[in-house]
JSON list of C-alpha atoms in Angstrom, two decimals:
[
{"chain": "Z", "resi": 1, "resn": "MET", "atom": "CA", "xyz": [154.53, 174.59, 188.19]},
{"chain": "Z", "resi": 2, "resn": "ALA", "atom": "CA", "xyz": [157.42, 172.64, 188.36]},
{"chain": "Z", "resi": 3, "resn": "ARG", "atom": "CA", "xyz": [161.06, 173.79, 186.96]},
{"chain": "Z", "resi": 4, "resn": "PRO", "atom": "CA", "xyz": [162.69, 173.00, 183.62]},
{"chain": "Z", "resi": 5, "resn": "ASP", "atom": "CA", "xyz": [165.94, 172.45, 185.63]},
{"chain": "Z", "resi": 6, "resn": "LYS", "atom": "CA", "xyz": [164.16, 170.19, 188.55]},
{"chain": "Z", "resi": 7, "resn": "VAL", "atom": "CA", "xyz": [162.56, 168.01, 186.01]},
{"chain": "Z", "resi": 8, "resn": "ASP", "atom": "CA", "xyz": [165.87, 168.27, 183.70]},
{"chain": "Z", "resi": 9, "resn": "ALA", "atom": "CA", "xyz": [167.54, 166.95, 186.86]},
{"chain": "Z", "resi": 10, "resn": "VAL", "atom": "CA", "xyz": [164.79, 164.14, 188.13]},
{"chain": "Z", "resi": 11, "resn": "GLU", "atom": "CA", "xyz": [164.83, 162.88, 184.85]},
{"chain": "Z", "resi": 12, "resn": "GLU", "atom": "CA", "xyz": [168.63, 162.11, 184.53]},
{"chain": "Z", "resi": 13, "resn": "MET", "atom": "CA", "xyz": [168.67, 160.47, 188.12]},
{"chain": "Z", "resi": 14, "resn": "ARG", "atom": "CA", "xyz": [165.56, 158.42, 186.75]},
{"chain": "Z", "resi": 15, "resn": "ASP", "atom": "CA", "xyz": [167.66, 157.20, 183.91]},
{"chain": "Z", "resi": 16, "resn": "LYS", "atom": "CA", "xyz": [170.49, 157.02, 186.73]},
{"chain": "Z", "resi": 17, "resn": "PHE", "atom": "CA", "xyz": [168.42, 154.56, 188.33]},
{"chain": "Z", "resi": 18, "resn": "ARG", "atom": "CA", "xyz": [167.25, 152.36, 185.99]},
{"chain": "Z", "resi": 19, "resn": "ASN", "atom": "CA", "xyz": [170.40, 152.00, 183.81]},
{"chain": "Z", "resi": 20, "resn": "SER", "atom": "CA", "xyz": [172.58, 150.80, 187.87]},
{"chain": "Z", "resi": 21, "resn": "ASN", "atom": "CA", "xyz": [173.15, 147.93, 188.22]},
{"chain": "Z", "resi": 22, "resn": "ALA", "atom": "CA", "xyz": [172.74, 149.14, 191.61]},
{"chain": "Z", "resi": 23, "resn": "ALA", "atom": "CA", "xyz": [172.36, 152.72, 193.86]},
{"chain": "Z", "resi": 24, "resn": "VAL", "atom": "CA", "xyz": [173.47, 153.11, 197.40]},
{"chain": "Z", "resi": 25, "resn": "VAL", "atom": "CA", "xyz": [171.95, 156.20, 199.55]},
{"chain": "Z", "resi": 26, "resn": "THR", "atom": "CA", "xyz": [175.29, 157.67, 201.81]},
{"chain": "Z", "resi": 27, "resn": "ALA", "atom": "CA", "xyz": [174.21, 160.65, 204.12]},
{"chain": "Z", "resi": 28, "resn": "TYR", "atom": "CA", "xyz": [177.16, 163.02, 204.20]},
{"chain": "Z", "resi": 29, "resn": "THR", "atom": "CA", "xyz": [176.65, 165.50, 206.86]},
{"chain": "Z", "resi": 30, "resn": "GLY", "atom": "CA", "xyz": [180.03, 166.82, 207.32]},
{"chain": "Z", "resi": 31, "resn": "LEU", "atom": "CA", "xyz": [181.87, 165.40, 204.35]},
{"chain": "Z", "resi": 32, "resn": "THR", "atom": "CA", "xyz": [184.59, 168.21, 202.60]},
{"chain": "Z", "resi": 33, "resn": "VAL", "atom": "CA", "xyz": [184.85, 169.40, 199.01]},
{"chain": "Z", "resi": 34, "resn": "ALA", "atom": "CA", "xyz": [187.86, 167.25, 199.05]},
{"chain": "Z", "resi": 35, "resn": "GLN", "atom": "CA", "xyz": [186.80, 164.34, 200.54]},
{"chain": "Z", "resi": 36, "resn": "LEU", "atom": "CA", "xyz": [183.55, 164.19, 198.36]},
{"chain": "Z", "resi": 37, "resn": "GLN", "atom": "CA", "xyz": [185.97, 164.42, 195.79]},
{"chain": "Z", "resi": 38, "resn": "GLN", "atom": "CA", "xyz": [188.69, 161.78, 196.84]},
{"chain": "Z", "resi": 39, "resn": "LEU", "atom": "CA", "xyz": [185.34, 159.50, 197.68]},
{"chain": "Z", "resi": 40, "resn": "ARG", "atom": "CA", "xyz": [183.90, 159.93, 193.58]},
{"chain": "Z", "resi": 41, "resn": "ARG", "atom": "CA", "xyz": [187.61, 158.70, 192.50]},
{"chain": "Z", "resi": 42, "resn": "SER", "atom": "CA", "xyz": [187.62, 155.57, 195.26]},
{"chain": "Z", "resi": 43, "resn": "LEU", "atom": "CA", "xyz": [184.77, 154.42, 193.66]},
{"chain": "Z", "resi": 44, "resn": "GLY", "atom": "CA", "xyz": [185.89, 153.51, 190.42]},
{"chain": "Z", "resi": 45, "resn": "GLU", "atom": "CA", "xyz": [185.17, 153.66, 186.54]},
{"chain": "Z", "resi": 46, "resn": "ASN", "atom": "CA", "xyz": [182.02, 152.45, 187.26]},
{"chain": "Z", "resi": 47, "resn": "ALA", "atom": "CA", "xyz": [180.33, 154.20, 189.88]},
{"chain": "Z", "resi": 48, "resn": "GLN", "atom": "CA", "xyz": [178.77, 157.97, 189.46]},
{"chain": "Z", "resi": 49, "resn": "TYR", "atom": "CA", "xyz": [178.48, 159.50, 193.19]},
{"chain": "Z", "resi": 50, "resn": "ARG", "atom": "CA", "xyz": [175.56, 162.42, 193.64]},
{"chain": "Z", "resi": 51, "resn": "VAL", "atom": "CA", "xyz": [174.54, 164.48, 195.79]},
{"chain": "Z", "resi": 52, "resn": "ALA", "atom": "CA", "xyz": [170.66, 165.69, 194.83]},
{"chain": "Z", "resi": 53, "resn": "LYS", "atom": "CA", "xyz": [168.21, 166.88, 197.37]},
{"chain": "Z", "resi": 54, "resn": "ASN", "atom": "CA", "xyz": [165.80, 164.07, 198.50]},
{"chain": "Z", "resi": 55, "resn": "THR", "atom": "CA", "xyz": [162.56, 165.62, 197.31]},
{"chain": "Z", "resi": 56, "resn": "LEU", "atom": "CA", "xyz": [163.88, 164.92, 193.33]},
{"chain": "Z", "resi": 57, "resn": "THR", "atom": "CA", "xyz": [166.06, 162.10, 193.94]},
{"chain": "Z", "resi": 58, "resn": "LYS", "atom": "CA", "xyz": [162.49, 160.13, 195.69]},
{"chain": "Z", "resi": 59, "resn": "ILE", "atom": "CA", "xyz": [160.52, 161.39, 192.79]},
{"chain": "Z", "resi": 60, "resn": "ALA", "atom": "CA", "xyz": [162.96, 160.47, 190.00]},
{"chain": "Z", "resi": 61, "resn": "ALA", "atom": "CA", "xyz": [163.56, 156.39, 191.86]},
{"chain": "Z", "resi": 62, "resn": "ASN", "atom": "CA", "xyz": [159.96, 155.76, 192.45]},
{"chain": "Z", "resi": 63, "resn": "GLU", "atom": "CA", "xyz": [159.26, 156.74, 188.23]},
{"chain": "Z", "resi": 64, "resn": "ALA", "atom": "CA", "xyz": [161.96, 154.18, 187.70]},
{"chain": "Z", "resi": 65, "resn": "GLY", "atom": "CA", "xyz": [160.40, 152.17, 190.34]},
{"chain": "Z", "resi": 66, "resn": "ILE", "atom": "CA", "xyz": [162.24, 152.06, 192.98]},
{"chain": "Z", "resi": 67, "resn": "THR", "atom": "CA", "xyz": [160.26, 152.61, 195.81]},
{"chain": "Z", "resi": 68, "resn": "THR", "atom": "CA", "xyz": [162.15, 151.05, 198.23]},
{"chain": "Z", "resi": 69, "resn": "LEU", "atom": "CA", "xyz": [164.15, 153.45, 199.05]},
{"chain": "Z", "resi": 70, "resn": "ASP", "atom": "CA", "xyz": [161.69, 156.62, 200.08]},
{"chain": "Z", "resi": 71, "resn": "ASP", "atom": "CA", "xyz": [163.05, 155.70, 204.20]},
{"chain": "Z", "resi": 72, "resn": "LEU", "atom": "CA", "xyz": [166.03, 156.55, 203.23]},
{"chain": "Z", "resi": 73, "resn": "PHE", "atom": "CA", "xyz": [166.00, 160.19, 201.89]},
{"chain": "Z", "resi": 74, "resn": "ALA", "atom": "CA", "xyz": [165.83, 162.15, 204.82]},
{"chain": "Z", "resi": 75, "resn": "GLY", "atom": "CA", "xyz": [168.88, 164.30, 205.57]},
{"chain": "Z", "resi": 76, "resn": "SER", "atom": "CA", "xyz": [171.48, 165.00, 203.93]},
{"chain": "Z", "resi": 77, "resn": "SER", "atom": "CA", "xyz": [171.89, 162.08, 201.13]},
{"chain": "Z", "resi": 78, "resn": "ALA", "atom": "CA", "xyz": [173.67, 160.69, 198.46]},
{"chain": "Z", "resi": 79, "resn": "VAL", "atom": "CA", "xyz": [173.66, 158.43, 196.08]},
{"chain": "Z", "resi": 80, "resn": "ALA", "atom": "CA", "xyz": [176.26, 156.32, 194.24]},
{"chain": "Z", "resi": 81, "resn": "PHE", "atom": "CA", "xyz": [174.94, 154.89, 191.38]},
{"chain": "Z", "resi": 82, "resn": "VAL", "atom": "CA", "xyz": [177.12, 151.54, 189.82]},
{"chain": "Z", "resi": 83, "resn": "THR", "atom": "CA", "xyz": [176.76, 150.78, 186.34]},
{"chain": "Z", "resi": 84, "resn": "GLY", "atom": "CA", "xyz": [179.58, 147.59, 187.26]},
{"chain": "Z", "resi": 85, "resn": "ASP", "atom": "CA", "xyz": [180.44, 145.26, 189.43]},
{"chain": "Z", "resi": 86, "resn": "PRO", "atom": "CA", "xyz": [178.77, 146.67, 193.29]},
{"chain": "Z", "resi": 87, "resn": "VAL", "atom": "CA", "xyz": [180.95, 144.31, 195.17]},
{"chain": "Z", "resi": 88, "resn": "GLU", "atom": "CA", "xyz": [183.36, 146.56, 194.31]},
{"chain": "Z", "resi": 89, "resn": "ALA", "atom": "CA", "xyz": [181.65, 150.37, 194.94]},
{"chain": "Z", "resi": 90, "resn": "ALA", "atom": "CA", "xyz": [180.48, 148.64, 197.98]},
{"chain": "Z", "resi": 91, "resn": "LYS", "atom": "CA", "xyz": [184.19, 147.98, 199.19]},
{"chain": "Z", "resi": 92, "resn": "GLY", "atom": "CA", "xyz": [184.30, 151.35, 198.14]},
{"chain": "Z", "resi": 93, "resn": "LEU", "atom": "CA", "xyz": [182.13, 153.25, 200.56]},
{"chain": "Z", "resi": 94, "resn": "ARG", "atom": "CA", "xyz": [182.84, 150.69, 202.90]},
{"chain": "Z", "resi": 95, "resn": "ASP", "atom": "CA", "xyz": [186.78, 151.49, 203.65]},
{"chain": "Z", "resi": 96, "resn": "PHE", "atom": "CA", "xyz": [185.81, 155.27, 202.94]},
{"chain": "Z", "resi": 97, "resn": "ALA", "atom": "CA", "xyz": [183.45, 155.11, 205.15]},
{"chain": "Z", "resi": 98, "resn": "LYS", "atom": "CA", "xyz": [185.81, 153.62, 207.84]},
{"chain": "Z", "resi": 99, "resn": "ASP", "atom": "CA", "xyz": [188.48, 156.37, 207.19]},
{"chain": "Z", "resi": 100, "resn": "ASN", "atom": "CA", "xyz": [185.66, 159.53, 207.57]},
{"chain": "Z", "resi": 101, "resn": "PRO", "atom": "CA", "xyz": [182.68, 158.52, 209.83]},
{"chain": "Z", "resi": 102, "resn": "ASN", "atom": "CA", "xyz": [180.62, 161.26, 208.33]},
{"chain": "Z", "resi": 103, "resn": "LEU", "atom": "CA", "xyz": [180.23, 159.40, 205.36]},
{"chain": "Z", "resi": 104, "resn": "VAL", "atom": "CA", "xyz": [177.28, 157.33, 207.12]},
{"chain": "Z", "resi": 105, "resn": "ILE", "atom": "CA", "xyz": [175.51, 154.58, 204.76]},
{"chain": "Z", "resi": 106, "resn": "LYS", "atom": "CA", "xyz": [171.97, 154.14, 205.13]},
{"chain": "Z", "resi": 107, "resn": "GLY", "atom": "CA", "xyz": [170.81, 151.11, 202.25]},
{"chain": "Z", "resi": 108, "resn": "GLY", "atom": "CA", "xyz": [170.55, 150.33, 198.27]},
{"chain": "Z", "resi": 109, "resn": "VAL", "atom": "CA", "xyz": [169.00, 148.46, 195.71]},
{"chain": "Z", "resi": 110, "resn": "LEU", "atom": "CA", "xyz": [170.96, 145.79, 194.40]},
{"chain": "Z", "resi": 111, "resn": "ASP", "atom": "CA", "xyz": [169.45, 144.76, 191.02]},
{"chain": "Z", "resi": 112, "resn": "GLY", "atom": "CA", "xyz": [165.94, 145.87, 192.04]},
{"chain": "Z", "resi": 113, "resn": "LYS", "atom": "CA", "xyz": [166.60, 144.63, 195.41]},
{"chain": "Z", "resi": 114, "resn": "ALA", "atom": "CA", "xyz": [166.12, 146.57, 198.09]},
{"chain": "Z", "resi": 115, "resn": "LEU", "atom": "CA", "xyz": [169.71, 146.33, 200.73]},
{"chain": "Z", "resi": 116, "resn": "SER", "atom": "CA", "xyz": [169.42, 147.22, 204.11]},
{"chain": "Z", "resi": 117, "resn": "ALA", "atom": "CA", "xyz": [173.53, 149.36, 204.88]},
{"chain": "Z", "resi": 118, "resn": "ASP", "atom": "CA", "xyz": [174.25, 146.07, 206.71]},
{"chain": "Z", "resi": 119, "resn": "GLU", "atom": "CA", "xyz": [173.64, 143.85, 203.67]},
{"chain": "Z", "resi": 120, "resn": "ILE", "atom": "CA", "xyz": [175.70, 146.39, 202.14]},
{"chain": "Z", "resi": 121, "resn": "LYS", "atom": "CA", "xyz": [178.38, 145.80, 204.05]},
{"chain": "Z", "resi": 122, "resn": "LYS", "atom": "CA", "xyz": [178.27, 141.82, 203.54]},
{"chain": "Z", "resi": 123, "resn": "LEU", "atom": "CA", "xyz": [178.47, 142.32, 200.02]},
{"chain": "Z", "resi": 124, "resn": "ALA", "atom": "CA", "xyz": [181.69, 144.60, 200.51]},
{"chain": "Z", "resi": 125, "resn": "ASP", "atom": "CA", "xyz": [183.10, 140.88, 202.05]},
{"chain": "Z", "resi": 126, "resn": "LEU", "atom": "CA", "xyz": [182.23, 139.60, 199.17]},
{"chain": "Z", "resi": 127, "resn": "GLU", "atom": "CA", "xyz": [185.58, 138.93, 196.36]},
{"chain": "Z", "resi": 128, "resn": "SER", "atom": "CA", "xyz": [184.88, 140.81, 193.37]},
{"chain": "Z", "resi": 129, "resn": "ARG", "atom": "CA", "xyz": [183.30, 138.74, 191.24]},
{"chain": "Z", "resi": 130, "resn": "GLU", "atom": "CA", "xyz": [186.46, 138.08, 188.12]},
{"chain": "Z", "resi": 131, "resn": "VAL", "atom": "CA", "xyz": [188.04, 136.55, 191.59]},
{"chain": "Z", "resi": 132, "resn": "LEU", "atom": "CA", "xyz": [184.81, 134.03, 192.54]},
{"chain": "Z", "resi": 133, "resn": "LEU", "atom": "CA", "xyz": [185.00, 133.08, 187.95]},
{"chain": "Z", "resi": 134, "resn": "SER", "atom": "CA", "xyz": [188.24, 132.48, 188.75]},
{"chain": "Z", "resi": 135, "resn": "LYS", "atom": "CA", "xyz": [188.28, 130.58, 191.42]},
{"chain": "Z", "resi": 136, "resn": "LEU", "atom": "CA", "xyz": [185.41, 129.02, 189.66]},
{"chain": "Z", "resi": 137, "resn": "ALA", "atom": "CA", "xyz": [187.00, 128.49, 186.85]},
{"chain": "Z", "resi": 138, "resn": "GLY", "atom": "CA", "xyz": [190.15, 126.30, 188.65]},
{"chain": "Z", "resi": 139, "resn": "ALA", "atom": "CA", "xyz": [187.12, 124.39, 190.79]},
{"chain": "Z", "resi": 140, "resn": "MET", "atom": "CA", "xyz": [186.26, 123.08, 188.01]},
{"chain": "Z", "resi": 141, "resn": "LYS", "atom": "CA", "xyz": [189.05, 122.90, 185.86]},
{"chain": "Z", "resi": 142, "resn": "GLY", "atom": "CA", "xyz": [189.99, 120.64, 188.95]},
{"chain": "Z", "resi": 143, "resn": "LYS", "atom": "CA", "xyz": [186.82, 118.52, 189.01]},
{"chain": "Z", "resi": 144, "resn": "GLN", "atom": "CA", "xyz": [187.74, 117.58, 185.70]},
{"chain": "Z", "resi": 145, "resn": "SER", "atom": "CA", "xyz": [191.19, 116.86, 185.75]},
{"chain": "Z", "resi": 146, "resn": "GLN", "atom": "CA", "xyz": [189.27, 114.71, 188.59]},
{"chain": "Z", "resi": 147, "resn": "ALA", "atom": "CA", "xyz": [187.35, 112.68, 186.10]},
{"chain": "Z", "resi": 148, "resn": "ALA", "atom": "CA", "xyz": [189.69, 112.10, 183.46]},
{"chain": "Z", "resi": 149, "resn": "SER", "atom": "CA", "xyz": [192.26, 110.59, 186.13]},
{"chain": "Z", "resi": 150, "resn": "VAL", "atom": "CA", "xyz": [188.90, 108.22, 187.09]},
{"chain": "Z", "resi": 151, "resn": "PHE", "atom": "CA", "xyz": [188.55, 107.27, 183.86]},
{"chain": "Z", "resi": 152, "resn": "GLN", "atom": "CA", "xyz": [191.78, 106.80, 182.98]},
{"chain": "Z", "resi": 153, "resn": "ALA", "atom": "CA", "xyz": [191.89, 104.32, 185.49]},
{"chain": "Z", "resi": 154, "resn": "LEU", "atom": "CA", "xyz": [188.69, 101.79, 184.89]},
{"chain": "Z", "resi": 155, "resn": "PRO", "atom": "CA", "xyz": [190.73, 100.73, 181.52]},
{"chain": "Z", "resi": 156, "resn": "SER", "atom": "CA", "xyz": [194.52, 100.18, 182.89]},
{"chain": "Z", "resi": 157, "resn": "LYS", "atom": "CA", "xyz": [191.80, 98.96, 185.95]},
{"chain": "Z", "resi": 158, "resn": "LEU", "atom": "CA", "xyz": [189.67, 96.15, 183.52]},
{"chain": "Z", "resi": 159, "resn": "VAL", "atom": "CA", "xyz": [193.58, 95.37, 182.42]},
{"chain": "Z", "resi": 160, "resn": "ARG", "atom": "CA", "xyz": [195.19, 94.08, 185.46]},
{"chain": "Z", "resi": 161, "resn": "THR", "atom": "CA", "xyz": [192.27, 92.33, 186.86]},
{"chain": "Z", "resi": 162, "resn": "VAL", "atom": "CA", "xyz": [191.94, 90.40, 183.47]},
{"chain": "Z", "resi": 163, "resn": "ASP", "atom": "CA", "xyz": [195.91, 89.83, 183.77]},
{"chain": "Z", "resi": 164, "resn": "ALA", "atom": "CA", "xyz": [195.00, 88.72, 187.34]},
{"chain": "Z", "resi": 165, "resn": "LEU", "atom": "CA", "xyz": [192.38, 86.85, 186.15]},
{"chain": "Z", "resi": 166, "resn": "ARG", "atom": "CA", "xyz": [194.06, 84.73, 183.23]},
{"chain": "Z", "resi": 167, "resn": "ALA", "atom": "CA", "xyz": [197.64, 84.43, 185.81]},
{"chain": "Z", "resi": 168, "resn": "LYS", "atom": "CA", "xyz": [194.91, 82.66, 188.40]},
{"chain": "Z", "resi": 169, "resn": "GLN", "atom": "CA", "xyz": [193.69, 79.84, 185.48]},
{"chain": "Z", "resi": 170, "resn": "ASP", "atom": "CA", "xyz": [196.90, 79.17, 184.95]},
{"chain": "Z", "resi": 171, "resn": "GLU", "atom": "CA", "xyz": [198.03, 78.91, 188.04]},
{"chain": "Z", "resi": 172, "resn": "GLN", "atom": "CA", "xyz": [194.92, 76.14, 188.63]},
{"chain": "Z", "resi": 173, "resn": "GLY", "atom": "CA", "xyz": [196.01, 75.04, 184.89]},
{"chain": "Z", "resi": 174, "resn": "GLY", "atom": "CA", "xyz": [198.74, 73.75, 185.54]},
{"chain": "Z", "resi": 175, "resn": "ALA", "atom": "CA", "xyz": [197.73, 72.60, 189.33]},
{"chain": "Z", "resi": 176, "resn": "GLU", "atom": "CA", "xyz": [195.85, 69.99, 187.43]}
]
């Protein structure tokens, strides 16, 4: 029979898996409590770092419909549950792991798709969602300006062409 505290822990983690955009599994052996607190702060407001037992975490993930992480729950494991921008959390993990080699990114899941450790590091190399959206908006604004210039140029070019034709006709009419 399952103990109530373990059932509660599984339910809580299952809800975290369901409500998260992404989850990143890490190994944390050798990190101090102070380093873990620093890691939690570096992840930002939109991510929560949770150390839990592998068996309970695997059960919670499976109940949430995520079976691709099963192989990652070996040894010391902790999960970063990301509810906001996954790029920001991936950058926080990557940067912390550079300074603290005891933190090892094992893999994760993003919107239901499994990610390897390398894919998470590539995700960390992306610019944030806000930066990408602002670049897209700037590019679209530039294209609109180009289109407006083209549309303005068409009537003025037409007027210049008509004037040139009229002048040519006047020259030909005066030459006869």
